[in-house]
Coordinates of C-alpha atoms in Angstrom, one line a residue:
X1 CA -89.6 12.5 -44.1
X2 CA -86.1 11.4 -43.4
X3 CA -84.4 13.8 -41.1
X4 CA -80.7 13.7 -41.8
X5 CA -78.0 14.8 -39.2
X6 CA -74.6 15.4 -40.9
X7 CA -71.3 17.1 -41.7
X8 CA -71.4 20.6 -42.9
X9 CA -73.0 22.8 -40.5
X10 CA -76.3 23.4 -42.1
X11 CA -78.9 24.6 -39.5
X12 CA -80.4 22.2 -37.7
X13 CA -78.1 19.2 -39.2
X14 CA -75.5 18.7 -37.0
X15 CA -74.8 18.4 -33.0
X16 CA -74.6 22.0 -31.6
X17 CA -72.8 22.3 -28.3
X18 CA -74.1 24.0 -25.2
X19 CA -77.8 23.5 -26.2
X20 CA -80.7 22.9 -23.7
X21 CA -82.3 20.1 -25.8
X22 CA -81.0 16.8 -26.8
X23 CA -79.3 16.0 -30.0
X24 CA -79.2 12.9 -32.0
X25 CA -76.4 12.0 -34.6
X26 CA -76.6 8.7 -36.8
X27 CA -73.1 7.1 -37.0
X28 CA -73.3 6.8 -40.9
X29 CA -74.3 10.3 -41.0
X30 CA -77.2 10.0 -43.0
X31 CA -79.9 7.6 -41.2
X32 CA -80.1 5.6 -44.0
X33 CA -79.0 1.9 -43.9
X34 CA -78.6 -1.2 -46.4
X35 CA -78.9 -4.6 -45.2
X36 CA -79.4 -8.0 -47.3
X37 CA -82.4 -10.6 -46.6
X38 CA -82.1 -12.2 -43.7
X39 CA -79.1 -10.4 -42.5
X40 CA -79.1 -8.0 -39.4
X41 CA -78.2 -4.5 -39.1
X42 CA -77.8 -2.6 -36.0
X43 CA -78.0 0.9 -35.4
X44 CA -76.5 3.0 -32.6
X45 CA -77.2 6.7 -32.6
X46 CA -75.0 9.2 -30.8
X47 CA -77.2 11.1 -28.1
X48 CA -75.7 14.4 -26.9
X49 CA -76.7 16.6 -24.1
X50 CA -79.5 14.3 -22.9
X51 CA -80.2 14.3 -19.1
X52 CA -81.5 11.0 -17.7
X53 CA -82.8 9.8 -21.3
X54 CA -85.1 7.1 -22.0
X55 CA -85.2 5.6 -25.5
X56 CA -87.8 4.2 -28.0
X57 CA -87.9 2.8 -31.2
X58 CA -91.2 2.7 -33.1
X59 CA -92.1 1.1 -36.4
X60 CA -93.8 2.9 -39.2
X61 CA -97.2 1.9 -37.4
X62 CA -96.5 3.4 -34.4
X63 CA -95.6 0.2 -32.4
X64 CA -92.6 0.0 -30.1
X65 CA -90.1 -2.4 -31.1
X66 CA -87.1 -1.3 -28.8
X67 CA -86.2 0.3 -25.6
X68 CA -82.5 0.5 -25.7
X69 CA -79.9 2.9 -27.5
X70 CA -79.3 0.4 -30.2
X71 CA -81.7 -1.3 -32.5
X72 CA -80.8 -4.6 -34.5
X73 CA -83.2 -5.3 -37.5
X74 CA -83.5 -8.1 -40.1
X75 CA -86.0 -9.1 -42.6
X76 CA -86.8 -12.0 -44.8
X77 CA -88.4 -9.7 -47.6
X78 CA -86.8 -6.9 -49.7
X79 CA -88.2 -3.3 -49.1
X80 CA -87.9 -0.2 -47.6
X81 CA -88.5 -0.1 -43.7
X82 CA -88.8 3.4 -41.5
X83 CA -88.3 3.5 -37.8
X84 CA -88.6 6.4 -35.3
X85 CA -85.7 6.6 -32.7
X86 CA -87.2 8.9 -29.5
X87 CA -85.6 10.0 -26.9
X88 CA -87.3 11.4 -23.9
X89 CA -85.0 13.2 -21.2
X90 CA -85.4 15.7 -18.5
X91 CA -84.4 18.5 -20.7
X92 CA -86.6 17.9 -23.6
X93 CA -87.8 15.4 -26.3
X94 CA -86.3 14.4 -29.8
X95 CA -87.8 12.2 -32.5
X96 CA -85.6 11.2 -35.6
X97 CA -86.6 8.8 -38.3
X98 CA -84.3 6.4 -40.1
X99 CA -84.8 4.2 -43.2
X100 CA -83.4 0.6 -43.6
X101 CA -83.2 -0.6 -47.3
X102 CA -83.3 -4.6 -47.4
X103 CA -81.9 -5.8 -50.5
X104 CA -81.0 -9.1 -52.4
X105 CA -77.5 -8.5 -53.2
X106 CA -74.9 -6.0 -52.1
X107 CA -72.2 -5.6 -55.1
X108 CA -68.9 -4.1 -54.5
X109 CA -67.7 -1.2 -56.4
X110 CA -64.1 0.1 -56.8
X111 CA -62.5 3.3 -57.8
X112 CA -58.6 3.9 -58.2
X113 CA -57.1 7.0 -59.6
X114 CA -56.2 6.9 -63.4
X115 CA -52.5 7.3 -63.0
X116 CA -49.9 8.1 -59.9
X117 CA -46.4 8.9 -60.6
X118 CA -43.1 8.4 -58.4
X119 CA -39.6 7.6 -58.9
X120 CA -37.4 4.6 -58.6
X121 CA -36.9 3.8 -55.0
X122 CA -39.9 5.7 -53.8
X123 CA -42.8 4.5 -52.2
X124 CA -46.7 5.5 -52.7
X125 CA -49.5 4.3 -50.8
X126 CA -52.6 3.7 -52.8
X127 CA -55.9 4.0 -51.2
X128 CA -59.0 2.9 -53.0
X129 CA -62.4 4.0 -52.9
X130 CA -64.5 0.9 -52.3
X131 CA -68.3 0.2 -51.4
X132 CA -69.7 -2.5 -49.7
X133 CA -66.3 -3.8 -49.1
X134 CA -66.5 -4.6 -45.4
X135 CA -65.5 -8.3 -45.1
X136 CA -64.4 -8.6 -48.7
X137 CA -61.5 -10.2 -50.2
X138 CA -59.0 -7.6 -51.7
X139 CA -56.6 -8.9 -54.5
X140 CA -54.0 -6.7 -55.8
X141 CA -52.4 -7.7 -59.1
X142 CA -49.3 -5.9 -60.7
X143 CA -48.9 -6.2 -64.2
X144 CA -51.1 -9.6 -63.8
X145 CA -49.1 -10.8 -60.9
X146 CA -50.6 -10.9 -57.2
X147 CA -48.9 -8.5 -54.6
X148 CA -51.3 -8.0 -52.1
X149 CA -54.3 -8.5 -50.1
X150 CA -54.7 -5.6 -47.9
X151 CA -57.3 -2.8 -48.1
X152 CA -54.4 -0.5 -49.3
X153 CA -51.5 -1.1 -51.4
X154 CA -47.7 0.3 -51.0
X155 CA -45.9 0.5 -54.3
X156 CA -42.3 0.6 -54.8
X157 CA -40.0 -0.2 -57.8
X158 CA -36.5 0.1 -58.5
X159 CA -36.9 0.0 -61.9
X160 CA -38.6 2.7 -64.2
X161 CA -41.5 2.2 -66.4
X162 CA -45.3 2.2 -66.9
X163 CA -47.0 -0.6 -64.7
X164 CA -50.3 -1.7 -64.5
X165 CA -52.1 -2.0 -61.0
X166 CA -55.4 -3.8 -60.6
X167 CA -57.8 -4.2 -57.7
X168 CA -60.3 -6.7 -57.5
X169 CA -62.9 -6.7 -54.5
X170 CA -64.8 -9.9 -53.9
X171 CA -67.7 -10.3 -51.4
X172 CA -70.6 -13.1 -51.3
X173 CA -72.3 -11.4 -53.9
X174 CA -69.8 -10.8 -56.8
X175 CA -66.9 -8.7 -57.5
X176 CA -65.5 -5.3 -58.8
X177 CA -62.2 -4.4 -60.5
X178 CA -60.7 -1.2 -61.3
X179 CA -57.1 -0.7 -62.7
X180 CA -54.6 2.3 -62.7
X181 CA -51.3 3.1 -64.2
X182 CA -48.2 4.0 -62.3
X183 CA -45.5 5.5 -63.8
X184 CA -41.9 5.2 -62.6
X185 CA -39.3 7.6 -63.7
X186 CA -35.6 7.2 -63.1
X187 CA -35.4 10.2 -60.6
X188 CA -38.0 12.8 -59.4
X189 CA -39.1 14.9 -62.3
X190 CA -38.9 18.7 -61.3
X191 CA -41.7 20.7 -62.8
X192 CA -42.0 24.5 -62.8
X193 CA -45.0 26.3 -64.1
X194 CA -47.0 29.4 -63.6
X195 CA -51.0 29.0 -63.0
X196 CA -51.5 31.2 -66.1
X197 CA -49.7 32.1 -69.3
X198 CA -50.4 36.0 -69.2
X199 CA -51.5 38.5 -66.7
X200 CA -52.6 42.3 -67.2
X201 CA -51.5 44.9 -64.5
X202 CA -52.3 48.7 -64.1
X203 CA -49.6 51.0 -65.3
X204 CA -47.4 51.8 -62.1
X205 CA -48.3 48.4 -60.3
X206 CA -45.7 46.0 -59.3
X207 CA -46.6 42.4 -59.9
X208 CA -45.1 39.5 -57.9
X209 CA -44.6 36.2 -59.5
X210 CA -44.3 32.8 -57.9
X211 CA -44.1 29.8 -59.8
X212 CA -45.4 26.1 -58.8
X213 CA -42.5 24.0 -58.3
X214 CA -43.1 20.4 -57.7
X215 CA -41.0 17.0 -57.3
X216 CA -38.2 18.8 -56.2
X217 CA -35.5 16.4 -54.6
X218 CA -34.4 19.0 -51.9
X219 CA -35.2 22.3 -50.4
X220 CA -31.8 23.5 -51.8
X221 CA -33.0 24.5 -55.2
X222 CA -32.0 27.9 -56.9
X223 CA -33.8 30.4 -59.0
X224 CA -32.8 32.5 -62.0
X225 CA -35.3 35.4 -63.3
X226 CA -35.0 37.2 -66.6
X227 CA -37.2 39.9 -68.3
X228 CA -37.3 39.6 -72.1
X229 CA -34.2 37.2 -71.8
X230 CA -32.2 39.7 -69.9
X231 CA -30.9 37.8 -66.7
X232 CA -31.7 39.9 -63.5
X233 CA -28.8 39.1 -61.3
X234 CA -30.4 40.3 -58.0
X235 CA -33.4 38.3 -58.3
X236 CA -32.7 34.7 -56.6
X237 CA -35.6 33.8 -54.7
X238 CA -38.8 32.0 -55.5
X239 CA -40.8 34.9 -55.7
X240 CA -39.8 37.8 -58.2
X241 CA -41.2 41.4 -57.7
X242 CA -41.4 43.3 -61.2
X243 CA -42.5 46.8 -62.0
X244 CA -43.0 47.3 -65.8
X245 CA -41.5 50.3 -67.0
X246 CA -43.4 51.0 -70.0
X247 CA -46.8 50.0 -71.6
X248 CA -47.0 46.8 -73.5
X249 CA -46.1 43.0 -73.2
X250 CA -43.0 41.6 -71.3
X251 CA -41.9 37.9 -71.1
X252 CA -40.7 37.0 -67.6
X253 CA -38.9 33.6 -67.5
X254 CA -37.9 31.7 -64.3
X255 CA -35.1 28.8 -64.3
X256 CA -35.5 26.6 -61.5
X257 CA -32.4 24.1 -60.7
X258 CA -32.6 21.1 -58.5
X259 CA -29.2 19.1 -58.5
X260 CA -28.4 18.6 -62.3
X261 CA -32.1 19.3 -63.3
X262 CA -33.0 22.7 -64.5
X263 CA -36.7 23.6 -65.6
X264 CA -38.1 26.7 -67.2
X265 CA -41.4 28.5 -67.1
X266 CA -42.6 31.7 -68.5
X267 CA -45.3 34.2 -68.3
X268 CA -46.3 37.3 -70.2
X269 CA -46.9 40.3 -68.1
X270 CA -48.8 43.1 -70.1
X271 CA -48.7 46.6 -68.5
X272 CA -52.0 48.2 -69.3
X273 CA -52.3 51.9 -70.5
X274 CA -54.6 52.6 -67.5
X275 CA -54.2 53.2 -63.6
X276 CA -56.0 52.0 -60.7
X277 CA -58.2 55.0 -60.8
X278 CA -59.5 54.4 -64.0
X279 CA -61.6 51.6 -63.6
X280 CA -62.8 52.2 -60.1
X281 CA -67.0 51.9 -60.0
X282 CA -68.2 53.7 -57.2
X283 CA -71.3 52.9 -55.4
X284 CA -74.2 55.2 -56.0
X285 CA -77.7 55.5 -54.2
X286 CA -79.0 52.4 -56.5
X287 CA -76.1 49.9 -55.4
X288 CA -77.0 46.7 -53.8
X289 CA -75.0 46.0 -50.5
X290 CA -75.9 42.6 -50.2
X291 CA -76.6 41.4 -53.8
X292 CA -73.9 40.0 -56.0
X293 CA -73.2 38.2 -59.1
X294 CA -71.7 34.7 -59.2
X295 CA -69.1 34.3 -61.8
X296 CA -68.0 30.7 -61.1
X297 CA -69.0 28.1 -58.7
X298 CA -66.5 24.9 -58.7
X299 CA -67.0 22.9 -55.5
X300 CA -64.8 19.9 -54.8
X301 CA -66.6 16.7 -54.2
X302 CA -68.8 16.8 -50.9
X303 CA -72.1 15.6 -49.6
X304 CA -73.8 18.5 -50.2
X305 CA -72.9 19.5 -53.5
X306 CA -76.0 18.3 -55.0
X307 CA -77.9 21.4 -53.9
X308 CA -76.9 22.8 -57.5
X309 CA -78.1 20.2 -60.0
X310 CA -77.0 22.2 -63.0
X311 CA -75.1 20.6 -65.8
X312 CA -73.4 23.6 -67.2
X313 CA -71.4 26.2 -65.4
X314 CA -73.6 29.0 -66.4
X315 CA -76.9 27.4 -64.9
X316 CA -74.8 26.3 -61.8
X317 CA -74.0 30.1 -61.3
X318 CA -77.6 30.9 -61.6
X319 CA -78.5 28.5 -58.9
X320 CA -75.7 29.5 -56.7
X321 CA -76.6 33.3 -57.3
X322 CA -80.0 32.4 -56.1
X323 CA -79.0 30.6 -53.0
X324 CA -76.4 33.3 -51.7
X325 CA -78.9 36.4 -52.4
X326 CA -81.5 34.6 -50.5
X327 CA -79.5 33.8 -47.3
X328 CA -79.4 30.0 -48.4
X329 CA -75.8 28.2 -48.3
X330 CA -73.7 27.0 -51.4
X331 CA -71.4 24.2 -50.0
X332 CA -67.9 24.2 -51.4
X333 CA -67.1 20.7 -50.9
X334 CA -63.5 19.5 -49.9
X335 CA -60.3 21.3 -50.3
X336 CA -60.0 23.9 -53.3
X337 CA -63.8 24.1 -53.8
X338 CA -64.5 27.8 -54.5
X339 CA -67.0 30.4 -55.7
X340 CA -66.3 33.8 -57.4
X341 CA -68.5 36.8 -56.9
X342 CA -69.2 40.4 -57.6
X343 CA -71.0 43.4 -56.5
X344 CA -72.6 46.1 -59.1
X345 CA -70.0 48.5 -57.9
X346 CA -66.4 48.5 -56.6
X347 CA -66.0 47.8 -53.0
X348 CA -63.8 50.6 -51.5
X349 CA -60.6 49.9 -49.2
X350 CA -60.9 52.1 -46.3
X351 CA -57.9 52.2 -44.2
X352 CA -58.1 50.5 -40.9
X353 CA -61.6 49.4 -41.3
X354 CA -63.7 46.2 -42.4
X355 CA -64.9 46.6 -45.8
X356 CA -66.8 43.2 -46.5
X357 CA -68.4 40.5 -45.0
X358 CA -69.1 37.0 -45.8
X359 CA -71.9 34.8 -44.3
X360 CA -71.0 31.3 -42.9
X361 CA -72.5 29.2 -40.3
X362 CA -69.7 28.7 -37.8
X363 CA -69.9 28.1 -34.0
X364 CA -67.2 27.3 -31.6
X365 CA -66.7 23.5 -32.5
X366 CA -67.8 23.8 -35.9
X367 CA -65.4 25.6 -38.3
X368 CA -64.9 25.2 -41.8
X369 CA -62.4 28.0 -42.8
X370 CA -62.5 29.2 -46.5
X371 CA -59.5 31.0 -47.8
X372 CA -60.7 34.9 -49.1
X373 CA -59.3 36.2 -52.2
X374 CA -59.8 39.6 -54.0
X375 CA -59.3 40.8 -57.6
X376 CA -59.5 44.3 -59.2
X377 CA -61.0 44.3 -62.9
X378 CA -57.9 45.4 -64.1
X379 CA -58.6 45.2 -67.9
X380 CA -61.9 46.7 -67.6
X381 CA -63.8 43.6 -69.2
X382 CA -66.2 43.1 -66.3
X383 CA -64.9 39.5 -65.8
X384 CA -62.6 38.1 -63.0
X385 CA -59.9 37.2 -65.4
X386 CA -57.0 39.5 -63.7
X387 CA -54.9 38.8 -60.5
X388 CA -56.1 37.1 -57.5
X389 CA -54.5 38.4 -54.4
X390 CA -55.3 36.3 -51.0
X391 CA -56.2 37.9 -48.1
X392 CA -53.9 37.5 -44.9
X393 CA -55.2 35.6 -42.2
X394 CA -54.0 34.3 -39.0
X395 CA -52.1 31.3 -40.5
X396 CA -50.6 33.2 -43.2
X397 CA -46.9 32.9 -42.2
X398 CA -46.9 29.5 -40.5
X399 CA -44.7 26.9 -41.6
X400 CA -47.5 24.3 -41.7
X401 CA -49.7 26.4 -44.2
X402 CA -49.1 25.3 -47.7
X403 CA -49.1 27.6 -50.8
X404 CA -49.9 26.2 -54.2
X405 CA -51.1 23.1 -53.0
X406 CA -53.2 21.0 -55.4
X407 CA -55.7 18.2 -55.2
X408 CA -57.0 16.0 -58.0
X409 CA -60.6 14.4 -57.9
X410 CA -61.7 11.4 -59.5
X411 CA -65.3 10.8 -60.7
X412 CA -66.7 7.6 -58.9
X413 CA -68.0 4.8 -60.6
X414 CA -71.0 4.6 -59.2
X415 CA -73.5 7.4 -57.2
X416 CA -72.8 7.7 -53.5
X417 CA -69.6 5.8 -53.5
X418 CA -66.1 7.0 -52.1
X419 CA -64.4 9.6 -54.1
X420 CA -60.8 9.0 -54.5
X421 CA -58.3 12.1 -54.5
X422 CA -54.5 12.4 -55.3
X423 CA -52.5 15.7 -54.1
X424 CA -49.8 17.4 -55.2
X425 CA -47.5 15.4 -52.8
X426 CA -48.6 12.3 -54.6
X427 CA -50.7 11.0 -51.5
X428 CA -54.0 9.4 -52.1
X429 CA -57.0 9.6 -49.9
X430 CA -60.9 9.3 -50.1
X431 CA -63.9 11.5 -49.6
X432 CA -66.2 8.9 -47.7
X433 CA -69.4 10.3 -46.5
X434 CA -71.9 10.0 -49.5
X435 CA -69.8 12.7 -51.6
X436 CA -71.4 14.3 -54.6
X437 CA -69.4 14.9 -57.8
X438 CA -70.4 18.2 -59.4
X439 CA -73.0 17.5 -62.0
X440 CA -71.7 20.5 -64.3
X441 CA -67.9 19.0 -64.2
X442 CA -67.6 17.4 -67.3
X443 CA -64.2 15.7 -66.9
X444 CA -63.6 12.4 -65.2
X445 CA -61.2 14.4 -63.0
X446 CA -60.3 17.9 -61.8
X447 CA -57.5 19.6 -60.2
X448 CA -58.0 22.6 -57.7
X449 CA -55.2 24.5 -56.2
X450 CA -54.9 27.0 -53.4
X451 CA -53.7 27.8 -50.1
X452 CA -54.2 24.6 -47.3
X453 CA -54.5 25.2 -43.6
X454 CA -53.6 22.6 -41.2
X455 CA -56.9 20.7 -40.0
X456 CA -57.9 21.3 -36.6
X457 CA -60.4 18.2 -36.5
X458 CA -60.8 16.9 -33.1
X459 CA -62.7 13.9 -31.7
X460 CA -63.4 13.4 -28.3
X461 CA -66.9 12.9 -26.8
X462 CA -68.0 14.2 -30.4
X463 CA -66.2 15.6 -33.4
X464 CA -65.2 19.2 -33.5
X465 CA -63.5 21.4 -35.9
X466 CA -61.8 24.1 -33.8
X467 CA -61.6 27.6 -35.0
X468 CA -58.7 29.8 -36.6
X469 CA -58.0 33.1 -35.1
X470 CA -59.2 35.2 -37.7
X471 CA -59.2 35.8 -41.6
X472 CA -61.4 33.2 -42.9
X473 CA -64.9 32.8 -44.1
X474 CA -67.1 30.2 -41.9
X475 CA -64.8 30.2 -39.0
X476 CA -65.6 31.5 -35.6
X477 CA -63.0 33.9 -35.4
X478 CA -62.4 37.2 -33.5
X479 CA -63.4 39.0 -36.8
X480 CA -67.3 37.9 -36.4
X481 CA -67.4 41.2 -34.4
X482 CA -70.1 39.7 -31.8
X483 CA -69.9 37.7 -28.7
X484 CA -73.0 35.6 -29.7
X485 CA -72.1 32.0 -29.7
X486 CA -74.5 31.2 -32.7
X487 CA -75.6 28.2 -30.6
X488 CA -78.0 27.4 -33.4
X489 CA -75.7 27.2 -36.3
X490 CA -77.5 30.0 -37.9
X491 CA -75.8 32.3 -40.6
X492 CA -73.3 34.8 -39.3
X493 CA -70.7 37.1 -40.6
X494 CA -66.9 37.4 -40.9
X495 CA -65.5 40.8 -41.6
X496 CA -62.7 41.5 -43.9
X497 CA -60.2 44.4 -44.7
X498 CA -58.8 45.0 -48.1
X499 CA -55.9 45.9 -46.9
X500 CA -54.9 42.6 -45.7
X501 CA -54.6 41.6 -49.5
X502 CA -50.9 40.3 -50.0
X503 CA -48.7 39.3 -52.9
X504 CA -47.3 35.7 -53.2
X505 CA -44.3 36.7 -51.2
X506 CA -47.0 37.8 -48.4
X507 CA -46.2 41.4 -48.6
X508 CA -49.2 43.9 -49.0
X509 CA -50.6 45.0 -52.3
X510 CA -52.2 48.3 -51.3
X511 CA -55.4 47.8 -53.4
X512 CA -57.6 50.9 -53.4
X513 CA -60.8 48.8 -54.1
X514 CA -61.8 45.3 -55.3
X515 CA -64.3 43.9 -58.0
X516 CA -64.2 40.4 -57.2
X517 CA -64.3 38.0 -54.4
X518 CA -63.4 34.3 -54.2
X519 CA -64.1 32.1 -51.5
X520 CA -62.3 28.8 -51.4
X521 CA -62.2 25.8 -49.1
X522 CA -58.8 25.8 -47.1
X523 CA -59.1 22.4 -45.1
X524 CA -58.3 18.7 -46.6
X525 CA -59.9 16.6 -43.7
X526 CA -62.9 14.2 -42.8
X527 CA -64.5 14.4 -39.0
X528 CA -66.0 11.2 -38.9
X529 CA -69.9 10.9 -38.9
X530 CA -69.8 14.9 -39.9
X531 CA -67.8 14.1 -43.2
X532 CA -65.5 16.5 -45.1
X533 CA -64.7 20.0 -43.8
X534 CA -66.4 22.0 -46.6
X535 CA -67.0 25.7 -46.4
X536 CA -70.5 27.0 -46.6
X537 CA -71.2 30.4 -47.8
X538 CA -74.4 32.1 -47.3
X539 CA -74.2 35.6 -48.4
X540 CA -71.9 38.7 -49.0
X541 CA -72.3 42.2 -47.6
X542 CA -70.4 45.3 -48.7
X543 CA -70.0 46.5 -45.2
X544 CA -69.0 50.2 -46.3
X545 CA -72.7 50.6 -47.2
X546 CA -74.1 49.4 -43.8

């Protein structure tokens, strides 16, 4: 069986520091290689923590075919060829298998975003996703006229309009093309929106409203807030604290002005005729401390998303539920991927204490932090369709932490090829290491929005994703409540306090309990042979029931 060493911290699948035995990582992250007939491919693994190692390469019959770290292979015929890489060291032995697929042709494949936007005079860099593009010829054409031959293209226009950009990639076996639109506006198009049209709130509870504002030309934008069309003269900030005075619906409107441009957005706040105490579901003797129901799971693209093979959200939730309730992991993919769960009871907020825990598999140099959100079932319908509150973490007030940050991911044209993304800053990039697009995501693109942390990805002798202080799932922080170094990358808990729930203005909410938990990958980064940084979730625990 092919042994795969790769990115996302699953038990036994990545290099673990300070172990007593050698570790092996293949430079493409999978141990599967492709090469054309009569061409050669050289495989050079990375060997870690081996004391005075000796190397051997064996073919599928056990014959020694090489005794160096690198092995070069070519074949006059097509087929699948298996080889075993052996490391014999003073501190242990290790064997890993690779597969080399020899094919007649390696055709290129290309994916571009469907459309991007910019304004007159403002440049954007387009980075395509290309398979089998090494040594290929790149031809960029704008409205039919050739404009570039580099692997990326920088677009700038002094005139507004809709432009058509086409990339053709040619190698010796053939060519592939993709086309995208670029819409140029006369000036940045300010946009203002709330993430939802309506929200419900308990009687006597304040709400904090904060719209998403994009494409502002400066930081000197102004805000005006109104309740049922009545201007609130004291409310001039980007967030508005509002306490409904009576039961019923109220329309809150914000007007954002950037220079000569103003945009307006509205949200309906429905004050319920219930209080926080009315919907509390206390734990009983039969309550499950470590069993949850999965209500929604939507990872970003990533190399281990295929663990869930469902084609509907309902089936995906069933598969994810089985995984997290048996201490198997759900990979959330790249930035924004999330899972929503709930216990069979409310989780009580015990002042000054940790209330619940989430299992990841972090260790010192392997951290893929997930932002944690909590929700009360305010409308009492048993579904997570109320208000999410982010739990404060160590990075909450730092200027490099981004709130209301969005990334749109585009379906690839072929399985296994890089996946293109465009973020809310109109920057592009790709997920390159064998990413998988969720099989139950029916749209050809989808957008995920959340809080983004600044990556702590480093590359020295090996790739490393360094930890944050506290407050995140799958993170080697002080909230693990243990000194164990988790050197075998096994499942381990981070612990969380409900009292850290905060409004969008990062002030405390003071929840008595919660009913739902959301974990969302908070990093947009790739770590070489380890691939994308993607939060893994192994399980949940109501720590009050310990």
